[in-house]
Short mmCIF file of C-alpha atoms in Angstrom, two decimals:
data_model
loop_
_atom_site.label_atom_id
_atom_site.label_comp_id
_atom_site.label_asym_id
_atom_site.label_seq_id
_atom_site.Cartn_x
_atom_site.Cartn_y
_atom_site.Cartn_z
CA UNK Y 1 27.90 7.92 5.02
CA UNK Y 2 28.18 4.88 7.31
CA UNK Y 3 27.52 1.54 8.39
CA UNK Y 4 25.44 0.36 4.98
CA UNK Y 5 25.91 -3.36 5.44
CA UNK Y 6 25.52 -3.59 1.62
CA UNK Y 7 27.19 -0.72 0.42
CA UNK Y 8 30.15 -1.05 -2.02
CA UNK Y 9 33.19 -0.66 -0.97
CA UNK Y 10 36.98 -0.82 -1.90
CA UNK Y 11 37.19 -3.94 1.21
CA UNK Y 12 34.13 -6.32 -0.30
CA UNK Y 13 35.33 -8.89 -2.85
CA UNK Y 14 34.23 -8.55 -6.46
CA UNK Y 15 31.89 -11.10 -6.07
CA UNK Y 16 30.40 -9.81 -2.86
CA UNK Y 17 29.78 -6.15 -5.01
CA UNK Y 18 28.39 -8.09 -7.82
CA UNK Y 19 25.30 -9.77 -5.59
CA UNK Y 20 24.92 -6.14 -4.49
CA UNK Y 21 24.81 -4.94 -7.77
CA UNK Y 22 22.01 -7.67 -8.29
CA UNK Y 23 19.91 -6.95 -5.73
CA UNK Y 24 19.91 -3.59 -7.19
CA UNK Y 25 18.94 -4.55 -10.25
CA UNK Y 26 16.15 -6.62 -8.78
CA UNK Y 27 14.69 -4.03 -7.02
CA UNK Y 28 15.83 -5.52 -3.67
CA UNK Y 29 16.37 -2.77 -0.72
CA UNK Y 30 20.20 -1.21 -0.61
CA UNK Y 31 20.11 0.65 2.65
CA UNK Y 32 22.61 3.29 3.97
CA UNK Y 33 22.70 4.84 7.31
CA UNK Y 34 23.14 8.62 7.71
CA UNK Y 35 24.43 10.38 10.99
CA UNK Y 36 23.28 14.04 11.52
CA UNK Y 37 25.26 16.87 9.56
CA UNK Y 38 25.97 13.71 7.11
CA UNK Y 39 25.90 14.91 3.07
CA UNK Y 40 23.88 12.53 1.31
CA UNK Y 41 24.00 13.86 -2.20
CA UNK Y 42 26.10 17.14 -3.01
CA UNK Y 43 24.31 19.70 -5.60
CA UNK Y 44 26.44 19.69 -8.73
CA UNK Y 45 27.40 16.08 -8.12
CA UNK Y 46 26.72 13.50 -11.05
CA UNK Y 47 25.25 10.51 -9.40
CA UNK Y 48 21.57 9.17 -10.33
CA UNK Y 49 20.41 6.96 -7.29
CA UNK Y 50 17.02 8.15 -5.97
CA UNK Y 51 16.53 7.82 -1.79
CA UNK Y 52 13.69 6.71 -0.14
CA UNK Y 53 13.91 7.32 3.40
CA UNK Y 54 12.87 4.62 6.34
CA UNK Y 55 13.48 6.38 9.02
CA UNK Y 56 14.92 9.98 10.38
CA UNK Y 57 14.76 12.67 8.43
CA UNK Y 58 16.65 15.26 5.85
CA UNK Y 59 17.15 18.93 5.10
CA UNK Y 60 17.01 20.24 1.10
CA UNK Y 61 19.49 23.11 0.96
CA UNK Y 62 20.40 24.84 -2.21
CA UNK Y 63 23.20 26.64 -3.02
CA UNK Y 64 22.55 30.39 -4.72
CA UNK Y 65 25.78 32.15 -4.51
CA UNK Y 66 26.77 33.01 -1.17
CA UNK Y 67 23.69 32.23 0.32
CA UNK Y 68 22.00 28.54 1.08
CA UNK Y 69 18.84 28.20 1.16
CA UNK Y 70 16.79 25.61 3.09
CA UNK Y 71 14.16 24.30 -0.14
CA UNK Y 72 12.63 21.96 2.88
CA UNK Y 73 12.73 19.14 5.39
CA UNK Y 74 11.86 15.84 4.35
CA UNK Y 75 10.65 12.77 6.80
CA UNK Y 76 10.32 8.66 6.34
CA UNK Y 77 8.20 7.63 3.69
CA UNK Y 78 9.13 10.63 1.68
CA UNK Y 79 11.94 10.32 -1.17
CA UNK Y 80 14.63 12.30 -2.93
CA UNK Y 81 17.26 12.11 -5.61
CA UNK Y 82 14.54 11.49 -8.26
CA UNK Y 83 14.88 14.20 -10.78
CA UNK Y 84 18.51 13.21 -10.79
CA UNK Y 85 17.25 9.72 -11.59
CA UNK Y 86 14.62 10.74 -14.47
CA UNK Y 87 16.79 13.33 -15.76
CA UNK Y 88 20.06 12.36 -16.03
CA UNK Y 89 20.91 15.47 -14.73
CA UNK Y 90 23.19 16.54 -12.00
CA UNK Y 91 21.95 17.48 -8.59
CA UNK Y 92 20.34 20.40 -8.05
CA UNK Y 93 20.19 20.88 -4.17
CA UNK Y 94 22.33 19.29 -0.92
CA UNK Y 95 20.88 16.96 1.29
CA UNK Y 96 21.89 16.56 4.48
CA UNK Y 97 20.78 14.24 7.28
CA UNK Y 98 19.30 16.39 10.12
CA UNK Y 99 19.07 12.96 12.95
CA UNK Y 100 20.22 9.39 13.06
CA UNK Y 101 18.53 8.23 9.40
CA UNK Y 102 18.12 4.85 7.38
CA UNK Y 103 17.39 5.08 3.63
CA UNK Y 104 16.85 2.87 0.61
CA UNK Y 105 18.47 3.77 -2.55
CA UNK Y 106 17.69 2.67 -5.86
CA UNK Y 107 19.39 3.02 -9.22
CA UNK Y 108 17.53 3.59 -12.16
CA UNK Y 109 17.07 -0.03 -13.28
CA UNK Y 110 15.75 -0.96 -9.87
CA UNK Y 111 13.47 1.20 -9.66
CA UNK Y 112 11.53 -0.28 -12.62
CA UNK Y 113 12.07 -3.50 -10.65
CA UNK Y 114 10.67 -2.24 -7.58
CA UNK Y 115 7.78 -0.62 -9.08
CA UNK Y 116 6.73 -3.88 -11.07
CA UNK Y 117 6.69 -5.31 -7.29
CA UNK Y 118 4.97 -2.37 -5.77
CA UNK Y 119 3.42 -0.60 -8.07
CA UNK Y 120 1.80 2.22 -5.48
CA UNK Y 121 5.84 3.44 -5.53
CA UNK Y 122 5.05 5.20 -9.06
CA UNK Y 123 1.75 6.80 -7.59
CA UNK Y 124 3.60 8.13 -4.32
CA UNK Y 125 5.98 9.41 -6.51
CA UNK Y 126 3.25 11.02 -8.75
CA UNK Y 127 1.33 12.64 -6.33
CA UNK Y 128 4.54 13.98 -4.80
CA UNK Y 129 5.65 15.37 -8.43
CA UNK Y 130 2.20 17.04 -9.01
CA UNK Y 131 1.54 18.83 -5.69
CA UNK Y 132 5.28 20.45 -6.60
CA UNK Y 133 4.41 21.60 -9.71
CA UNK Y 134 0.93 22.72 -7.94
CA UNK Y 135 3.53 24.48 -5.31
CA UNK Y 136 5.66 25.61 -8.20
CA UNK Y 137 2.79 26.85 -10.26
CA UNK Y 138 1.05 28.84 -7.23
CA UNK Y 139 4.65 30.99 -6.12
CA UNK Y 140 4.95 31.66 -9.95
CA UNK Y 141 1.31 33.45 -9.99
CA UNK Y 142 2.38 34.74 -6.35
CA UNK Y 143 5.76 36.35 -8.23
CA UNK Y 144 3.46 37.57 -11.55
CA UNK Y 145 1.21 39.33 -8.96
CA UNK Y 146 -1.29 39.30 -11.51
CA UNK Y 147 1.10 40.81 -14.50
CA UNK Y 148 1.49 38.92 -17.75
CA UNK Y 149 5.21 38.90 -17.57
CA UNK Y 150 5.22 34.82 -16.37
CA UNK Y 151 2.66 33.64 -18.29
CA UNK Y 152 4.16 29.57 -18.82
CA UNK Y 153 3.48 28.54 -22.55
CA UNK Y 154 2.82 24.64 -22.08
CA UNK Y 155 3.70 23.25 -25.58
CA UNK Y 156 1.65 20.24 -24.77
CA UNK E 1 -7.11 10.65 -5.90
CA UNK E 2 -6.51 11.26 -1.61
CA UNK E 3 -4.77 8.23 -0.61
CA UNK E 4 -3.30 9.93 3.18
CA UNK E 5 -5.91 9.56 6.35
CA UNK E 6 -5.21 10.48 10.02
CA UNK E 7 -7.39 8.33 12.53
CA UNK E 8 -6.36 7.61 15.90
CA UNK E 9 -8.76 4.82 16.13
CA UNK E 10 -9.88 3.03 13.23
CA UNK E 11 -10.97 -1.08 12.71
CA UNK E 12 -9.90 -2.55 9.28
CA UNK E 13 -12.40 -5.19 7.86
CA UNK E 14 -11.98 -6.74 4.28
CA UNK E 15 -13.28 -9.23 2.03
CA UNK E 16 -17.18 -8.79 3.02
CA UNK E 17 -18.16 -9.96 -0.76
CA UNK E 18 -21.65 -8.72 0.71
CA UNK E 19 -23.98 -9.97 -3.07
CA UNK E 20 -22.09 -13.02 -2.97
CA UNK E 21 -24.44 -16.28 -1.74
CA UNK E 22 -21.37 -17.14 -0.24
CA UNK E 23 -21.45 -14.33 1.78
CA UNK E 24 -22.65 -14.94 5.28
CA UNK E 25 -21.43 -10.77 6.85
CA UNK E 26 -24.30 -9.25 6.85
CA UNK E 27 -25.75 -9.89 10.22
CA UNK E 28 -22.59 -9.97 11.96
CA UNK E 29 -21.51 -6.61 10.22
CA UNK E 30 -24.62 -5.06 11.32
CA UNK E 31 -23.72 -5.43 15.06
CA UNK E 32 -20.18 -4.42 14.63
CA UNK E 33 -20.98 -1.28 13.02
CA UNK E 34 -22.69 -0.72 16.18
CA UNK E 35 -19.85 -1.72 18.13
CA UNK E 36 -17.37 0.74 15.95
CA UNK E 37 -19.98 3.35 16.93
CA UNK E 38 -19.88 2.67 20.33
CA UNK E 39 -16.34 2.83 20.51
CA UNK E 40 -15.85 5.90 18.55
CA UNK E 41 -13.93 3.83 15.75
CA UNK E 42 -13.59 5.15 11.76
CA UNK E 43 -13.88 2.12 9.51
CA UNK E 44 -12.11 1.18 6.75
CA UNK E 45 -13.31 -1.86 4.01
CA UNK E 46 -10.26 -3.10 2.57
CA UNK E 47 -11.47 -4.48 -0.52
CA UNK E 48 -13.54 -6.65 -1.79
CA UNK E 49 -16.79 -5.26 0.53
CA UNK E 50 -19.03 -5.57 -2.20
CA UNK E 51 -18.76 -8.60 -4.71
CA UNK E 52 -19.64 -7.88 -7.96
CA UNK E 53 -17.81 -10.77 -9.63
CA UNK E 54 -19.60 -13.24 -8.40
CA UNK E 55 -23.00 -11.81 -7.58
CA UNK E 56 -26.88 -12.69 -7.17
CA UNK E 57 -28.57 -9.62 -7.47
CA UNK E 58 -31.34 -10.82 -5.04
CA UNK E 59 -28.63 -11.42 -2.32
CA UNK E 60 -26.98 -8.02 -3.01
CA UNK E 61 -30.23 -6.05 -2.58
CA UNK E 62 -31.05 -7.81 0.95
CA UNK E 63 -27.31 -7.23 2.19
CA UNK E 64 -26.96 -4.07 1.27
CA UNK E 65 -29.48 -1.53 2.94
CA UNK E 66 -28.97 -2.94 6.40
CA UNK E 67 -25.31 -2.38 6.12
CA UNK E 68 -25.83 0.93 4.27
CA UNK E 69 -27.74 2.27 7.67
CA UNK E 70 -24.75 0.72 9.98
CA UNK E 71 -22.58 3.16 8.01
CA UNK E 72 -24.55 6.29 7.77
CA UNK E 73 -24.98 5.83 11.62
CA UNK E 74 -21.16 5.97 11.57
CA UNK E 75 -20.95 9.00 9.46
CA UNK E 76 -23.61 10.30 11.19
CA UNK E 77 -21.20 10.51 14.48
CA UNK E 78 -18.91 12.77 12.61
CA UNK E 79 -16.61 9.17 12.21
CA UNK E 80 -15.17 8.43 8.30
CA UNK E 81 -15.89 5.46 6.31
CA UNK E 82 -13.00 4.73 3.89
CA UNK E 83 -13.28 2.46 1.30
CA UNK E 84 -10.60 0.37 -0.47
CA UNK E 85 -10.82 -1.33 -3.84
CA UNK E 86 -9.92 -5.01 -4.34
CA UNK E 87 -10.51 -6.85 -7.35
CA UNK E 88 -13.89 -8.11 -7.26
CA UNK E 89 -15.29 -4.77 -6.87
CA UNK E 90 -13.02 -2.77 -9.40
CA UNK E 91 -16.07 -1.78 -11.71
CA UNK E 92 -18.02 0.24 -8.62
CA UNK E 93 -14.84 2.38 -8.60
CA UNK E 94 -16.87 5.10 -10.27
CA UNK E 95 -20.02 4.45 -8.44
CA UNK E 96 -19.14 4.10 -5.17
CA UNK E 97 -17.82 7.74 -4.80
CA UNK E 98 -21.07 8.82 -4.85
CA UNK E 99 -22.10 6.60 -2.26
CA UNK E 100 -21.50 7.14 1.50
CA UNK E 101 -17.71 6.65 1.70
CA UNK E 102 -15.62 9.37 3.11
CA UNK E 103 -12.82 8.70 0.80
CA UNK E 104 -12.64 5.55 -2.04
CA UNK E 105 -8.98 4.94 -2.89
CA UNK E 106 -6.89 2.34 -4.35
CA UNK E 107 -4.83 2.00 -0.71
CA UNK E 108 -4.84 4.04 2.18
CA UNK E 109 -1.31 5.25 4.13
CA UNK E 110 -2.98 5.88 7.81
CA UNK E 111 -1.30 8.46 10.20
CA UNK E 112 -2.01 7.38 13.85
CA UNK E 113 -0.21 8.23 16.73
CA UNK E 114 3.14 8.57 15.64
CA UNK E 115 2.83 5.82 13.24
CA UNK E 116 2.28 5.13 9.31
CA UNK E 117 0.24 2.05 8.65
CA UNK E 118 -0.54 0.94 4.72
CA UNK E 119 -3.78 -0.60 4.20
CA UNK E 120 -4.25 -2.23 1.03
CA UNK E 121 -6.65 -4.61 -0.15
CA UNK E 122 -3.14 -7.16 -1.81
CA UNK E 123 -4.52 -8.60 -4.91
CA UNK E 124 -2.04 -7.00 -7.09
CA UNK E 125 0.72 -9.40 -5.50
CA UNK E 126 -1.14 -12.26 -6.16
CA UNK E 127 0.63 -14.19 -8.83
CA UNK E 128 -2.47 -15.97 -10.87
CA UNK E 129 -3.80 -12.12 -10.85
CA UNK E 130 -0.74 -10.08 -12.09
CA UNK E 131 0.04 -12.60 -14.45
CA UNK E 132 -3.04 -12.07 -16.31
CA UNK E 133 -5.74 -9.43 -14.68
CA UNK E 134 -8.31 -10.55 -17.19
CA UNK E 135 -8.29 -13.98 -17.39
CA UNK E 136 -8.30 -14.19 -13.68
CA UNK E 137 -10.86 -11.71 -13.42
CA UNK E 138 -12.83 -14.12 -16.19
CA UNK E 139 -11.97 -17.36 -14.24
CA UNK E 140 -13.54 -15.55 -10.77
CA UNK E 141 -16.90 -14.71 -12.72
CA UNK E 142 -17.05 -18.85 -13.76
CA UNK E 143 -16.00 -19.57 -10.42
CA UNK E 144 -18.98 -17.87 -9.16
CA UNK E 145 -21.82 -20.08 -10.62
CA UNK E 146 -19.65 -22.79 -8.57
CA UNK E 147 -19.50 -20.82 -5.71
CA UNK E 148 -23.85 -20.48 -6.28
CA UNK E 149 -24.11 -24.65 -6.31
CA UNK E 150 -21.43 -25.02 -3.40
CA UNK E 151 -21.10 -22.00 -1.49
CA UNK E 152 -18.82 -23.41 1.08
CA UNK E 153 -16.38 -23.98 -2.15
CA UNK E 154 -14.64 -20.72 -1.08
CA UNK E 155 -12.79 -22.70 2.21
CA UNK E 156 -11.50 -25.09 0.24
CA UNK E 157 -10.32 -22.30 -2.69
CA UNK E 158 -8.68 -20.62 0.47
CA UNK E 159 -6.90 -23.59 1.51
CA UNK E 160 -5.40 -24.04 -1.41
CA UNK E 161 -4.94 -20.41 -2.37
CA UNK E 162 -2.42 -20.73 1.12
CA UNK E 163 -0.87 -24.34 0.67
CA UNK E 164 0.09 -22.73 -3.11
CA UNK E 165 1.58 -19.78 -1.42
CA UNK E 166 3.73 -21.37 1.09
CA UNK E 167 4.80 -24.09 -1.71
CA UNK E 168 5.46 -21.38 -3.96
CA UNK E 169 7.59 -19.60 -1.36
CA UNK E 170 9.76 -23.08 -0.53
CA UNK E 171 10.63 -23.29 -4.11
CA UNK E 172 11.68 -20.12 -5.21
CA UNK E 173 14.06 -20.23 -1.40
CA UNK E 174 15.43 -23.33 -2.73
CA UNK E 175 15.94 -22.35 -6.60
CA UNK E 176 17.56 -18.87 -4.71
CA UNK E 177 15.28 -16.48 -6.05
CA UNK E 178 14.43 -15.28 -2.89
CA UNK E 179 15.80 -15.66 0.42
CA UNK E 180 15.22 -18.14 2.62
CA UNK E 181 12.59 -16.92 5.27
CA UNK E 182 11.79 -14.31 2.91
CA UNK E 183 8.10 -15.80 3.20
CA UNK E 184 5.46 -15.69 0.60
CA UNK E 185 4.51 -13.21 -2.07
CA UNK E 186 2.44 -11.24 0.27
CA UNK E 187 5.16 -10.92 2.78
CA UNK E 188 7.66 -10.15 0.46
CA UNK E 189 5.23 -6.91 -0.64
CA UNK E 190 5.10 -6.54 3.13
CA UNK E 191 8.44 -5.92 3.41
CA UNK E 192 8.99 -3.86 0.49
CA UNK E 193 6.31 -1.21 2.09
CA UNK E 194 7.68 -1.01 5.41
CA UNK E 195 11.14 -0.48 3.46
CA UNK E 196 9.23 2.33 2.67
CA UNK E 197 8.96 3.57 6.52
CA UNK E 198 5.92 2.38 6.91
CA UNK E 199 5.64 0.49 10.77
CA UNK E 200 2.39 -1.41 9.72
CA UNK E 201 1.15 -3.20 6.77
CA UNK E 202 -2.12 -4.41 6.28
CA UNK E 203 -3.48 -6.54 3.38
CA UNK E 204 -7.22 -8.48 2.50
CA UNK E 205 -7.36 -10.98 -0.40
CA UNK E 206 -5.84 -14.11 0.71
CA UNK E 207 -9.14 -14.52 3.44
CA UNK E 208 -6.19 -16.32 5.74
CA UNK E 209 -5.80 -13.75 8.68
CA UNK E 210 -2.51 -13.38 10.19
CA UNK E 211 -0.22 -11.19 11.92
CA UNK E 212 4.20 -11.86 11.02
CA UNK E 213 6.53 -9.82 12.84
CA UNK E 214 8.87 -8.67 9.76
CA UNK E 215 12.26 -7.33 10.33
CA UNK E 216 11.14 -4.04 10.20
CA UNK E 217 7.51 -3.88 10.99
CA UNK E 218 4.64 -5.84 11.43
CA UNK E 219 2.88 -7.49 8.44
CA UNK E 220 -1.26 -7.92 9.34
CA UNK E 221 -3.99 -9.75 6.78
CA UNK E 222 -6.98 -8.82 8.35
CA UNK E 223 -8.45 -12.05 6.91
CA UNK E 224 -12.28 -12.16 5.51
CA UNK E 225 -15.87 -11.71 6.77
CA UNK E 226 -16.98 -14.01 3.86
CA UNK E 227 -17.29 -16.66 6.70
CA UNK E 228 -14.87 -15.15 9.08
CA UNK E 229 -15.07 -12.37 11.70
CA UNK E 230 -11.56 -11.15 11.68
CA UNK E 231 -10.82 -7.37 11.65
CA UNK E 232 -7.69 -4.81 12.62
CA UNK E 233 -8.29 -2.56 15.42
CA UNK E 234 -5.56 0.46 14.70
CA UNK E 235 -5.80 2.46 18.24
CA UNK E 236 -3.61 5.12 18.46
CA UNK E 237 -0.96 3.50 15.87
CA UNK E 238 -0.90 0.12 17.50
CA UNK E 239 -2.74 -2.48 15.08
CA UNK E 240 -4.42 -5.62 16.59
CA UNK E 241 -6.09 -8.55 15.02
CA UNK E 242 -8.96 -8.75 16.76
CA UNK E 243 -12.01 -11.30 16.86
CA UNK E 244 -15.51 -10.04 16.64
CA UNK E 245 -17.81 -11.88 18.54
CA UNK E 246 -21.37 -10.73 18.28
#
């Protein structure tokens, strides 16, 4: 990844990564710049931040053992790196910048900062969460083919 | 909730408070519902089209049906009328989706032309109301039976709705809450959406229309037709603040 003009790095003085640590934390934008082919998060990989992107856009590959598969392509306005985020959980897919792209990222306490300050953020992000378990839930009937054998029991 | 439209022309009007004696839109809204027909133009009321804070139910029932007919004409011509709650119509939430909107959402992200314009009515970046929706909603219902003895009140609660803004936005640059140039509450939403990759962002509530080039976009207010004539024509993904003259 190049060119953030924020980003940490081993060069910026401690106090100069401590206001961009604050920013963060206020919900202010950190942006990072992607070339094409660039890996933006690795699947398996530990990190948390969530990605909105500005501009460009992004392929969603997954790993499943030799093969990759291509889970989607995602434009500006849309976001990844959230279940990460919510979960604590490592990544589950690659993402990789398919053109020239700018994206925001936000850490887990910034993103309750941001959403205070925008609060149409957390219904984006809802409305993109529901129509993929609406996606989810339809290829799961498709797969059942009308059998019994993946009925979901929804302890709720 | 549908909160995604695609218009390639569409004109952006807020702040009507049509109910409110205030309120002089009617007759002027009337001919530019014409004109959006003429011009093939979708419509959009960002907030705040009907006032139900401060309302005289006599006043509401004259404004209404003419306006009513300007938009069925519109939806009549196969164009969409898309309505956007603000804060002094929050209760018709419910009720208006049964009336002849298209689509009745809390903001609207328009695709047109190649572009992504927000339209949102604001008042949830206004200080006074995110500090305390209730009381503020309380203090606009008292304001009203002001607004009934002086209706031109409202310019004067504009002006200093703005001056407060700007003075707000001076203080926290000094204090270094925000950065300098970072402008004022509403711009600093502004640029949080077109963070977002939005390349327009379009806002009511403050009545003060105004366009600000922002470092990545364009931030427009479309400004009010509570005494003003102000409006956003979106053609093609280009946004203009336009004046309507009748």
């Amino acid at each position: 990844m190049t060119g953030g003009a924020s980003r940490p790095g081993p060069g910026r003085s401690p106090l100069e990564r401590m206001a961009t640590a604050g920013r963060r934390v206020q919900g202010d934008a950190v942006t990072r710049h992607a070339d094409p082919g660039e890996l933006i998060v690795a699947q398996g990989d530990d990190d948390a931040n969530m990605f909105i992107i500005q501009s460009g856009g992004v392929e969603v590959r997954r790993h499943v053992g030799e093969q990759v598969v291509v889970l989607g392509r995602l434009q500006r306005g849309d976001f990844f790196g959230e279940m990460s985020l919510l979960e604590s959980q490592p990544r589950t897919a690659d993402v990789v910048a398919i053109e020239p792209t700018v994206l925001v990222e936000l850490s887990a306490g910034a993103l309750l900062f941001r959403i205070r300050r925008d609060p149409t953020l957390a219904v984006e992000m809802l409305q993109k969460l529901s129509g993929r378990i609406r996606n989810l839930n339809a290829a799961l009937a498709d797969v059942a083919g009308g059998s019994n054998s993946l009925l979901v029991h929804d302890d709720i | 909730m549908r909160t995604v439209a695609t218009e390639d022309r569409m004109f952006v009007v807020s702040d009507l408070h049509l109910g409110n004696p205030s309120s002089t839109a009617r007759a002027r809204l009337v001919s530019f519902l014409d004109h959006a027909l003429k011009e093939g133009a979708s419509l959009c009321i960002n907030g705040d089209g009907f006032d139900l804070a401060q309302t005289r139910f006599p006043r509401l029932a004259s404004d209404t049906p003419p306006v009513m007919a300007g938009l069925h004409r519109l939806l009549h011509a196969d164009l969409r009328v898309y309505y956007i709650v603000g804060n002094h119509d929050i209760l018709l939430e419910q009720f208006l989706s049964d009336f002849v909107f298209s689509q009745i959402s809390p903001f609207l992200n328009v695709h047109s032309g190649d572009h992504r314009i927000r339209v949102e009515h604001g008042h949830i970046y206004d200080p006074w109301f995110s500090y305390s929706p209730t009381s503020y909603q309380r203090a606009t219902r008292l304001a009203g039976y002001l607004v009934f003895a002086i209706p031109d009140i409202y310019r004067w609660w504009d002006r200093v709705g703005t001056t407060v803004d700007h003075w707000n936005s001076r203080r926290h640059a000094r204090d270094g809450s925000t950065d300098p140039g970072a402008g004022t509450r509403y711009h600093r939403a502004a640029n949080d959406l077109l963070q977002r990759g939005f390349d327009t962002v379009i806002f009511g509530h403050t009545h003060a229309a105004e366009t600000v080039g922002m470092p990545i976009g364009t931030y427009i207010n479309c400004g009010n037709w509570l005494r003003g004539n102000t409006y956003v024509d979106i053609n093609h993904g280009a946004a203009t603040l336009c004046s309507w003259q009748d």
